[in-house]
Coordinates of C-alpha atoms and ligand atoms in Angstrom, one line a residue:
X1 CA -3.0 41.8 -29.6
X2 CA -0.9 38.5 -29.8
X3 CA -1.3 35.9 -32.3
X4 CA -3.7 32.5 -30.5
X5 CA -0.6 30.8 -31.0
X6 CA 1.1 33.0 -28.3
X7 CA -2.2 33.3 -25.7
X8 CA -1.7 29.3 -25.8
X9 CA 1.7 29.5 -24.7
X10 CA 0.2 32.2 -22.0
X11 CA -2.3 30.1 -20.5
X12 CA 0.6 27.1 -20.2
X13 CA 0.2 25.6 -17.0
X14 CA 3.6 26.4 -16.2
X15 CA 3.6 29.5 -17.4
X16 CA 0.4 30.3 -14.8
X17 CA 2.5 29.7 -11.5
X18 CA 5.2 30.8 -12.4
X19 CA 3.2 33.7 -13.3
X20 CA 1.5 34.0 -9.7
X21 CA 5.2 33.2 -8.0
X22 CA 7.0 36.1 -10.0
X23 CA 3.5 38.3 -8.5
X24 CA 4.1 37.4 -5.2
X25 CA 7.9 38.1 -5.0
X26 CA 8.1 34.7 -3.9
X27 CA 10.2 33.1 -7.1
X28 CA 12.8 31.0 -7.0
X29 CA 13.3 31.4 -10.4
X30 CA 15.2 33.9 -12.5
X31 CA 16.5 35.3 -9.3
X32 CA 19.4 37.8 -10.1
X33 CA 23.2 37.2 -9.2
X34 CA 25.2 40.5 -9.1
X35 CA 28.9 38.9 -8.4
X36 CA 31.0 36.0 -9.7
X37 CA 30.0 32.5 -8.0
X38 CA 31.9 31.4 -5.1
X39 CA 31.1 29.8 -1.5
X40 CA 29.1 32.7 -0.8
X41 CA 28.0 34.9 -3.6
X42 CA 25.8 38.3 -4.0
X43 CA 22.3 37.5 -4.3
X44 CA 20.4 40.5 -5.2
X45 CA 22.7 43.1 -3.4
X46 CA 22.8 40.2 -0.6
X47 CA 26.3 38.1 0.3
X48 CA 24.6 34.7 0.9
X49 CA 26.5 31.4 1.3
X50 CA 25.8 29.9 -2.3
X51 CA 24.6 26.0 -2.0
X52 CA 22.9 26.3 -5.3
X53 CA 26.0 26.1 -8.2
X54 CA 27.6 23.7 -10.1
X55 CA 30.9 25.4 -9.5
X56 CA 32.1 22.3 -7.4
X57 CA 35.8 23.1 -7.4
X58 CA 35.5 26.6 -6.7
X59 CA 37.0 27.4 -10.1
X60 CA 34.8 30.3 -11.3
X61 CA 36.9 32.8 -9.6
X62 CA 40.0 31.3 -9.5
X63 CA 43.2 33.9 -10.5
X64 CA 44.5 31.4 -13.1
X65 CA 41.3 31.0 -15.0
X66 CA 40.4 34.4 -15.2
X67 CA 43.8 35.7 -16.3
X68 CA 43.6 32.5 -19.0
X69 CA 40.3 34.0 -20.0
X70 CA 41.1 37.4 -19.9
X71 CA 44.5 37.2 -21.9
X72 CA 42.1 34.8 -24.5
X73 CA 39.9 37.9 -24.9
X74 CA 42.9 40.4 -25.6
X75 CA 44.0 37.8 -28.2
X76 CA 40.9 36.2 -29.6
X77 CA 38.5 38.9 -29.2
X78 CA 34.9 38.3 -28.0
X79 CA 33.9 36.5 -31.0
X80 CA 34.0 33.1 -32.8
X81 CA 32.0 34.6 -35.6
X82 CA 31.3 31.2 -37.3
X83 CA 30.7 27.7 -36.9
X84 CA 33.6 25.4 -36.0
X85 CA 32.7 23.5 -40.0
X86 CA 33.5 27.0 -41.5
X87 CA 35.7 30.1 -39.9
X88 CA 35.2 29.3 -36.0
X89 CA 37.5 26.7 -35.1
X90 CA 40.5 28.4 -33.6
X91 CA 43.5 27.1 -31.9
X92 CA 42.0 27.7 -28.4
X93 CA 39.4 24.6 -29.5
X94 CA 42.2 22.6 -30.9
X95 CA 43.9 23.0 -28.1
X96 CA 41.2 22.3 -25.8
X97 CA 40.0 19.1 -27.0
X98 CA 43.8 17.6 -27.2
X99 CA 43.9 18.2 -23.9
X100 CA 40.9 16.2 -23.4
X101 CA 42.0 13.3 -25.5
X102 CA 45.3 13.8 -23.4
X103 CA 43.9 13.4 -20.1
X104 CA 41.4 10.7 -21.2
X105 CA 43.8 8.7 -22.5
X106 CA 41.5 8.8 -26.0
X107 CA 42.0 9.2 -29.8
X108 CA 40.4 12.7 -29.8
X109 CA 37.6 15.0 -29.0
X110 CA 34.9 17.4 -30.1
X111 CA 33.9 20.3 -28.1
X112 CA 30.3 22.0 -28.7
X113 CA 29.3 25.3 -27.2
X114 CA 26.9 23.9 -24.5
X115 CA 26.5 20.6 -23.1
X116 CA 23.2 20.4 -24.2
X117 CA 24.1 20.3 -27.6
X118 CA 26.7 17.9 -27.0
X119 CA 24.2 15.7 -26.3
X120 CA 21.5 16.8 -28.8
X121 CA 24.2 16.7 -31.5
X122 CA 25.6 13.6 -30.6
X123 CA 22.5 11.6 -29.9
X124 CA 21.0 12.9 -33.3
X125 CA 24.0 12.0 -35.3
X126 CA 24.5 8.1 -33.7
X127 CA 21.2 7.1 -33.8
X128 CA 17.8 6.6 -35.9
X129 CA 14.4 5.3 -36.5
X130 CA 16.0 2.2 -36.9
X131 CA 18.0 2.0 -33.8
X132 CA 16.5 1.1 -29.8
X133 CA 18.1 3.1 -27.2
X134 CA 17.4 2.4 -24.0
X135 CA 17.8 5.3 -21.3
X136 CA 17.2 5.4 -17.5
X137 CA 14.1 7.6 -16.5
X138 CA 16.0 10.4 -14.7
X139 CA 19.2 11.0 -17.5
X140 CA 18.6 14.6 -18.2
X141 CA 17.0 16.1 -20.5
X142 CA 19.4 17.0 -23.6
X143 CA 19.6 13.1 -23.7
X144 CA 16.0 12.8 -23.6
X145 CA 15.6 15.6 -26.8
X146 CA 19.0 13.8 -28.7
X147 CA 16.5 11.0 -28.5
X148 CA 13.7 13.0 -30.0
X149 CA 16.5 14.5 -32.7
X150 CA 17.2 11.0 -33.4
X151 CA 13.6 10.1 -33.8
X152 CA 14.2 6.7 -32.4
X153 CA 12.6 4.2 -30.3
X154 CA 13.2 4.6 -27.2
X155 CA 12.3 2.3 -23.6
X156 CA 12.8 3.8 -20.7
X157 CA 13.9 1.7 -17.2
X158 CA 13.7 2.3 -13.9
X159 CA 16.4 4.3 -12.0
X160 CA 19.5 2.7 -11.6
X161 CA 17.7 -0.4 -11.6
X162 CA 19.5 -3.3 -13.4
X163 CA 16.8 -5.6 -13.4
X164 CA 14.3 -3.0 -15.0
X165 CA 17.5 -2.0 -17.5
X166 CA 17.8 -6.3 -18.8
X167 CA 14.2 -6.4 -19.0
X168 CA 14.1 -3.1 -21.2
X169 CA 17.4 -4.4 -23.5
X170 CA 15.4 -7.6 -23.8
X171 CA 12.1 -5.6 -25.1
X172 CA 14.5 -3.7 -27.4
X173 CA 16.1 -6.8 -29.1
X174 CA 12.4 -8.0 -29.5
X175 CA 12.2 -5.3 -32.3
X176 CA 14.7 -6.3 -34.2
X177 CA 16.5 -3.0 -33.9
X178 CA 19.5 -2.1 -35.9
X179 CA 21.6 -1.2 -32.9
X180 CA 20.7 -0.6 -29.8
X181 CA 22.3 2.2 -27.0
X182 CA 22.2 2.5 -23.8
X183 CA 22.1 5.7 -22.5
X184 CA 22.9 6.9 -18.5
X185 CA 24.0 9.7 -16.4
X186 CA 26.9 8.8 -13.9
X187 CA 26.2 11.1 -11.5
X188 CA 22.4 12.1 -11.3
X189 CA 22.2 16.1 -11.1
X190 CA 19.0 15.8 -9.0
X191 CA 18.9 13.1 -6.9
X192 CA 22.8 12.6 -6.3
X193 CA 22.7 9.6 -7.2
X194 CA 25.9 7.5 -8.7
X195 CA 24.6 4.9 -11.5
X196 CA 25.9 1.0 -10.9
X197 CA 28.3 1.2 -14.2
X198 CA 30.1 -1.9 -13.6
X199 CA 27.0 -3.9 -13.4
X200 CA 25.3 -1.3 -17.1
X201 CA 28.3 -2.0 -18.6
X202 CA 28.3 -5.8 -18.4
X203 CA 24.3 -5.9 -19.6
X204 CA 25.5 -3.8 -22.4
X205 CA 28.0 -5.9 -23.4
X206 CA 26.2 -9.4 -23.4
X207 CA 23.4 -7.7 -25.2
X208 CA 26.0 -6.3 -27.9
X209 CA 24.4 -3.0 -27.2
X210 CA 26.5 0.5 -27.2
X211 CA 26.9 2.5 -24.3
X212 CA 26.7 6.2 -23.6
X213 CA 27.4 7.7 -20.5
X214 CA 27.3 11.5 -19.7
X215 CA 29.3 12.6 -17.0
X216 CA 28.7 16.5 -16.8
X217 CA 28.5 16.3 -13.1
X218 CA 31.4 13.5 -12.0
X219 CA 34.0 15.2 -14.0
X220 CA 36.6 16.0 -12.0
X221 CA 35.5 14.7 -8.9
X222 CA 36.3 10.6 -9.2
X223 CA 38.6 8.4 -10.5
X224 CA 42.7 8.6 -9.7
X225 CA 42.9 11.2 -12.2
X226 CA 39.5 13.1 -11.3
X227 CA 38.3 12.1 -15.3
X228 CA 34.9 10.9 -13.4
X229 CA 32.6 8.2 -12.1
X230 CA 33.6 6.1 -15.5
X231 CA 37.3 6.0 -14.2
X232 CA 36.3 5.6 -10.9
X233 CA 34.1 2.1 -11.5
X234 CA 36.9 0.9 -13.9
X235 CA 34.3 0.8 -16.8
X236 CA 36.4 3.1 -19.0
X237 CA 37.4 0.2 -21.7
X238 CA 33.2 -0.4 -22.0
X239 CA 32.3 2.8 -22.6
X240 CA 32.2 3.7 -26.3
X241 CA 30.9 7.4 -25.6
X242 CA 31.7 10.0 -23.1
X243 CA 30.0 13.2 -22.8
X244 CA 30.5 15.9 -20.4
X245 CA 30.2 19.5 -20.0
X246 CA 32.3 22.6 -18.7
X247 CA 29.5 24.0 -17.3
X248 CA 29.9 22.3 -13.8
X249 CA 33.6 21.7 -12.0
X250 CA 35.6 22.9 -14.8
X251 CA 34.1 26.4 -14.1
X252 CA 32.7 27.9 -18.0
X253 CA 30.1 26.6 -20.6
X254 CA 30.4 24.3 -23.2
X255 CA 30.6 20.5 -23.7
X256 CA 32.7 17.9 -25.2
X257 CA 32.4 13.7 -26.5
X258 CA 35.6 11.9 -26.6
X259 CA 36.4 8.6 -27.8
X260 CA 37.9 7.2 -31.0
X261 CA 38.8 9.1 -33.7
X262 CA 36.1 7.1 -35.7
X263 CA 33.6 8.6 -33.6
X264 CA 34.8 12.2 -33.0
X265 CA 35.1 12.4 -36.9
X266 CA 31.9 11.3 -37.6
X267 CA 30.4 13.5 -35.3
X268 CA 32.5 16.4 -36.7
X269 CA 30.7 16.4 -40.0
X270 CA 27.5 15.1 -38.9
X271 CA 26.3 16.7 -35.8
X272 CA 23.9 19.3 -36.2
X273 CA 25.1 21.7 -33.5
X274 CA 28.2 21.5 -34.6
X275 CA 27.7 22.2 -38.2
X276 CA 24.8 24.9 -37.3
X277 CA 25.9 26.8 -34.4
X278 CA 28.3 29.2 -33.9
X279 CA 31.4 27.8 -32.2
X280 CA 31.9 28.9 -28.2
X281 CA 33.4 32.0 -28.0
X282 CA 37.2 32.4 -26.7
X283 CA 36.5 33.2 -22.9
X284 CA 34.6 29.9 -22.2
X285 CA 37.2 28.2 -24.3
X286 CA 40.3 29.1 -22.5
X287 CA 38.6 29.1 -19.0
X288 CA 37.5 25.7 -20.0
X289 CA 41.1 25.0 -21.1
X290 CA 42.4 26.8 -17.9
X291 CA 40.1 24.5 -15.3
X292 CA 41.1 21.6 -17.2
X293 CA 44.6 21.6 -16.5
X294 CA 44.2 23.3 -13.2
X295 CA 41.9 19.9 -12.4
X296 CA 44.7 17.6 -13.8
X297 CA 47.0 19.4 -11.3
X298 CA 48.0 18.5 -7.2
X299 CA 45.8 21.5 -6.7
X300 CA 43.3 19.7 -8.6
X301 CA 43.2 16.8 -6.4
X302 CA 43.2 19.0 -3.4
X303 CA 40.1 20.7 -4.3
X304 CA 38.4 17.5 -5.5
X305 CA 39.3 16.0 -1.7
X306 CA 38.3 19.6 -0.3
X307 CA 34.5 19.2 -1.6
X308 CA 34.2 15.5 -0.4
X309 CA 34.9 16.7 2.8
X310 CA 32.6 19.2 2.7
X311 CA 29.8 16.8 1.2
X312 CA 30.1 14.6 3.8
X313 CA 30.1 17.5 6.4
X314 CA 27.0 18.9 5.2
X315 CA 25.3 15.6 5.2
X316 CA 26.5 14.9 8.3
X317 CA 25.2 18.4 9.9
X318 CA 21.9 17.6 8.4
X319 CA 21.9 14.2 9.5
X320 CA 22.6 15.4 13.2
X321 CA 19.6 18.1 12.9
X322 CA 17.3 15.1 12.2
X323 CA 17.3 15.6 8.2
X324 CA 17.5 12.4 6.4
X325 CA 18.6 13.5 3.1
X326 CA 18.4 9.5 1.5
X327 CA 20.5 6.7 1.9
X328 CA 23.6 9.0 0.9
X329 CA 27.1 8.5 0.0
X330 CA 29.7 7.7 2.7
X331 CA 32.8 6.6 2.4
X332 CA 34.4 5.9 -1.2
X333 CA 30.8 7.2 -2.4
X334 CA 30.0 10.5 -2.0
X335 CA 28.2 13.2 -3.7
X336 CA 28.7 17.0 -3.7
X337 CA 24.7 17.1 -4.4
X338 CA 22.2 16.3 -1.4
X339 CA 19.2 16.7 -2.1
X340 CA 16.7 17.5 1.1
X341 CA 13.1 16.3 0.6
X342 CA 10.4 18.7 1.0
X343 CA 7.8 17.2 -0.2
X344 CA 4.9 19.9 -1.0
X345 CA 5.6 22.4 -4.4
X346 CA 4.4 25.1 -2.6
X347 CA 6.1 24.3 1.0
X348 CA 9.6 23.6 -0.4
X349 CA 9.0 27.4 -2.3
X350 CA 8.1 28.8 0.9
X351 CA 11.5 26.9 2.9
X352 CA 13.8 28.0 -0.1
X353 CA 12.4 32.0 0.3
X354 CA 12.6 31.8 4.5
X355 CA 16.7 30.4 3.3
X356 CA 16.9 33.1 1.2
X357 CA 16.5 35.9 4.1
X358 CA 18.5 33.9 6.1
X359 CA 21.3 34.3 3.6
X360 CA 21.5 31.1 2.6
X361 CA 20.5 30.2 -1.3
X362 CA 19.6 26.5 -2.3
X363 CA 18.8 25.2 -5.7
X364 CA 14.8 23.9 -5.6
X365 CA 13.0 21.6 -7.5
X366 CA 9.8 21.0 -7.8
X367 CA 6.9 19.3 -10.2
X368 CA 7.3 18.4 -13.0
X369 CA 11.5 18.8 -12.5
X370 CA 11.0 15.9 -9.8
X371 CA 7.9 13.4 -9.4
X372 CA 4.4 15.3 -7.8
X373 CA 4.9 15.4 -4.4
X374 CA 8.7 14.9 -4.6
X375 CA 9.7 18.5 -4.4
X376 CA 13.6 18.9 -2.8
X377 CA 16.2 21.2 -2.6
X378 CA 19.1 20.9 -4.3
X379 CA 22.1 21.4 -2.0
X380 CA 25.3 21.7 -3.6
X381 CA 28.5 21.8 -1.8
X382 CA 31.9 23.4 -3.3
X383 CA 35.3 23.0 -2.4
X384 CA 35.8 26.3 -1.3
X385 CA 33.2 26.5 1.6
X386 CA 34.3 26.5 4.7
X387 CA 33.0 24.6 8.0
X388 CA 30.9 27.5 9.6
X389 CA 29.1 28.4 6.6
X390 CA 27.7 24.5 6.1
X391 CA 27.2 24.1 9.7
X392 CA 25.4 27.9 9.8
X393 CA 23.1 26.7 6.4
X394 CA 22.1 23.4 8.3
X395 CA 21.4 24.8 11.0
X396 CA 18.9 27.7 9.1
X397 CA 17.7 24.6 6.4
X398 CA 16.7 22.8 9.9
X399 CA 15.0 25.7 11.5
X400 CA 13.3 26.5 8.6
X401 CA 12.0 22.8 7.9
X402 CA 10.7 22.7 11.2
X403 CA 8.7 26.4 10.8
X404 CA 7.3 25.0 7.8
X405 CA 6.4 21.4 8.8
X406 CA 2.7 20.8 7.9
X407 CA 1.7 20.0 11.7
X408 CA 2.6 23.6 12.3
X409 CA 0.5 26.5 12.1
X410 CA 1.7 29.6 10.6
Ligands
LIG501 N1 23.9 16.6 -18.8 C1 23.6 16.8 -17.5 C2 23.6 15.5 -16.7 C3 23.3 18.0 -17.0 O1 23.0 18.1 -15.7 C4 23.3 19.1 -17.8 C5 23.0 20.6 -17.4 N2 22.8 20.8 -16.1 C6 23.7 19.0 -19.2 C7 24.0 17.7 -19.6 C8 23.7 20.1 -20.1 O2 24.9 20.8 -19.9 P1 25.1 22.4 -20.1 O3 24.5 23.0 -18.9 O4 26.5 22.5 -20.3 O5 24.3 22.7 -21.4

C-alpha cells in the first residue's frame, strides 16, 4: 500500500490523462526511439522522417563527433565521478569552455551538465529576495524555477511585448528593489518566436536593470559567426549574461553561461549545481566540444544556411496546403521551429498519432505546455532533411488536419 503522500501524486490531474493516453496506446509521450536522431530516425522499429528534435544541424550522427566522443570515452572513461568543485573538472571541460570564451569573444565560461541547471544555478546564485527580475511569460521553465531558487520577486510581461516589459520594469523600481534583471529567451522553443533584443536591451539599459538572455535554441543558427540571435541583433555589448545549452544544434547535453570573468567566477563557487552535481561525463563533453568547433567551421555555416532553407520550405509547403502556421519568419528572420495550431488537446493527440502511422513524428504540445485551447505541433526542421521528406510530411500534416477538422465526422 503507498504512503497518502504518493496516492496524491496518483490522482494528479496530469498524471490521470496521461494515465488514460498511455491505456489507450494513443501517447505521445515517452514514445521509444531505437536509433541515433537524424532527418528520419527509428521510431519504435519504424524509419519515420523526424520533425520532432532539437538536433538542428544534423550533428547527432555526424562522423567527427562521434569519433571525438568515442576516442573521449577510450581516454576519459564513462565517468566524471565528482563535482567539477572537487575531482570532476577534467581537461575536456577546460577545454570546452575556452573554446566558448574563444568563439564569444568573452573573458570565460562555465559549463553545467544540463541546461536546466545552467539556468537554475545561475539564476539562484545572481539573484535574491531582495532583487526584481522581470521575465517574459513564455521564457522556459529552468528560468522560471532559477527564479523560485532565487526566491525573488518576480513580474511577469507579456510576450515579446515592450510596452508590457517598461510597464513591468516601472512596477519593479516601485519596490525599491536592490537590482533588478531582466530575463528572456531569444528564440522561443514553442512558439518560434525571435524576442525584439535591440528594443529589451535599450529598456534595460535606461532602467539600469541587468539582462539575461538564454539562447539554447539560436545557438548556432544566427549571427555572422552562428554565436546566436544576440549576435545577430547586434545586442552583444548589452548583454551581461548568456546562457545556452548543448542540448539543441550543438548535438549532446549540457549547458554553459559566458561573460566576464567576474561573473563566471562567481558562479564557479556559488552555483548550486555546480558545487552539488556531478560534472557531465566525458562523451557529452567532447561531443559538445566536437559540435562546437564543427559549428565555427565553413561546414558550420553550410548547415546553419541548409536548415534555413529547409525552414522556409516547410513553411512554405504548409503555407501552400492552406496551413497558416503564424505570422512566420521570412527573409533575414527565420525559424527552424513552426509551430502548426491545432487547437483541441485531444484533436492535436489524435493528428500527431494518424502522423505517426504515416511515418512522420512531430513534437506536440498541449495544455498546460501551451495556453487551454492552444494546443500545436511542434515542427522542427534540421539541416539534414531533404526536400521530398518536408514536402511528403506537409502533405500527410495537411491530410491529416483536414480528417480531423471538427466539421468532420469520423
Ligand atoms: N532553455 C530553453 C529555452 C530550453 O528550451 C531548454 C530545454 N529544452 C533549456 C533551457 C534546458 O536545457 P537542457 O535541455 O539542456 O537542460
Amino acid at each position: 500500500m503507498n504512503h497518502p503522500l504518493i496516492d496524491r501524486l496518483a490522482a494528479d490531474e496530469r498524471v490521470q490523462i496521461f494515465s488514460s493516453l498511455q491505456d489507450s496506446g494513443q501517447s505521445p509521450y515517452y514514445r521509444t526511439m531505437t536509433s541515433s536522431t537524424g532527418a528520419t530516425s527509428n521510431v519504435e522499429g519504424v524509419d519515420r522522417i523526424m520533425l520532432g528534435s532539437n538536433n538542428y544541424l544534423g550533428l547527432a550522427r555526424h562522423p567527427e563527433v562521434i569519433e571525438a566522443t568515442t576516442e573521449a570515452v577510450r581516454r576519459f572513461g564513462s565517468a566524471s565521478t565528482g563535482s567539477r568543485l572537487l575531482n570532476g573538472t577534467m581537461s575536456l571541460h577546460e577545454e570546452l569552455e575556452a573554446e566558448i570564451a574563444d568563439w564569444f569573444g568573452t573573458d570565460d565560461a562555465l559549463c553545467f551538465s544540463t541546461g536546466y541547471q545552467t539556468n537554475l544555478g545561475t539564476l539562484g546564485a545572481l539573484v535574491g529576495p531582495r532583487d526584481a527580475v522581470v521575465i517574459d511569460e513564455y521564457a522556459h521553465a529552468s528560468l522560471r524555477d532559477g527564479l523560485r531558487m532565487a526566491q525573488t520577486s518576480v513580474l511577469t510581461f507579456r510576450h515579446n511585448d515592450l510596452d508590457a516589459l517598461e510597464e513591468a520594469l516601472v512596477a519593479a523600481r516601485g519596490g525599491s528593489p536592490d537590482q533588478v534583471l531582466v530575463v528572456v529567451d531569444s528564440l522561443y522553443s514553442m512558439e518560434g518566436s525571435l524576442a525584439p533584443l535591440a528594443g529589451i536591451a535599450d529598456l534595460a539599459r535606461e532602467f539600469g536593470a541587468a539582462l539575461m538572455v538564454d539562447e539554447a535554441h539560436a545557438m548556432g543558427l544566427y549571427g555572422p559567426t552562428r554565436r546566436g540571435w544576440v549576435e545577430e541583433t547586434g545586442t552583444v555589448d548589452a548583454v551581461d549574461v548568456t546562457m545556452a545549452s548543448f542540448s539543441k544544434s550543438s548535438a549532446s547535453c549540457g549547458g554553459f553561461i559566458t561573460g566576464s570573468s567576474e561573473l563566471v567566477t562567481g558562479l564557479r563557487v556559488t552555483a548550486r549545481p555546480m558545487i552539488f552535481s556531478t560534472s557531465s561525463v566525458p562523451a557529452a563533453t567532447a561531443s559538445s566540444l566536437a559540435s562546437i568547433k564543427l559549428m565555427r567551421t565553413d561546414e558550420g555555416a553550410a548547415r546553419t544556411e541548409a536548415v534555413r532553407l529547409n525552414s522556409l520550405l516547410l513553411r512554405s509547403e504548409l503555407g501552400q496546403n492552406g496551413i497558416d502556421c503564424g505570422s512566420g519568419h521570412s527573409g533575414a528572420f527565420w525559424s527552424p521551429i513552426v509551430p502548426v495550431p491545432i487547437g483541441d488537446d485531444f484533436r492535436a493527440v489524435h493528428v500527431w498519432n494518424l502522423l505517426l502511422e504515416r511515418g512522420v513524428y512531430t513534437g506536440v504540445a498541449v495544455h498546460p505546455a501551451v495556453p487551454a485551447t492552444g494546443a500545436i505541433l511542434r515542427l522542427c526542421v534540421t539541416a539534414d532533411h531533404t526536400e521530398e521528406q518536408l514536402v511528403t510530411a506537409a502533405r500527410a500534416i495537411a491530410d491529416v488536419l483536414a480528417l480531423t477538422r471538427p466539421d468532420t465526422a469520423l
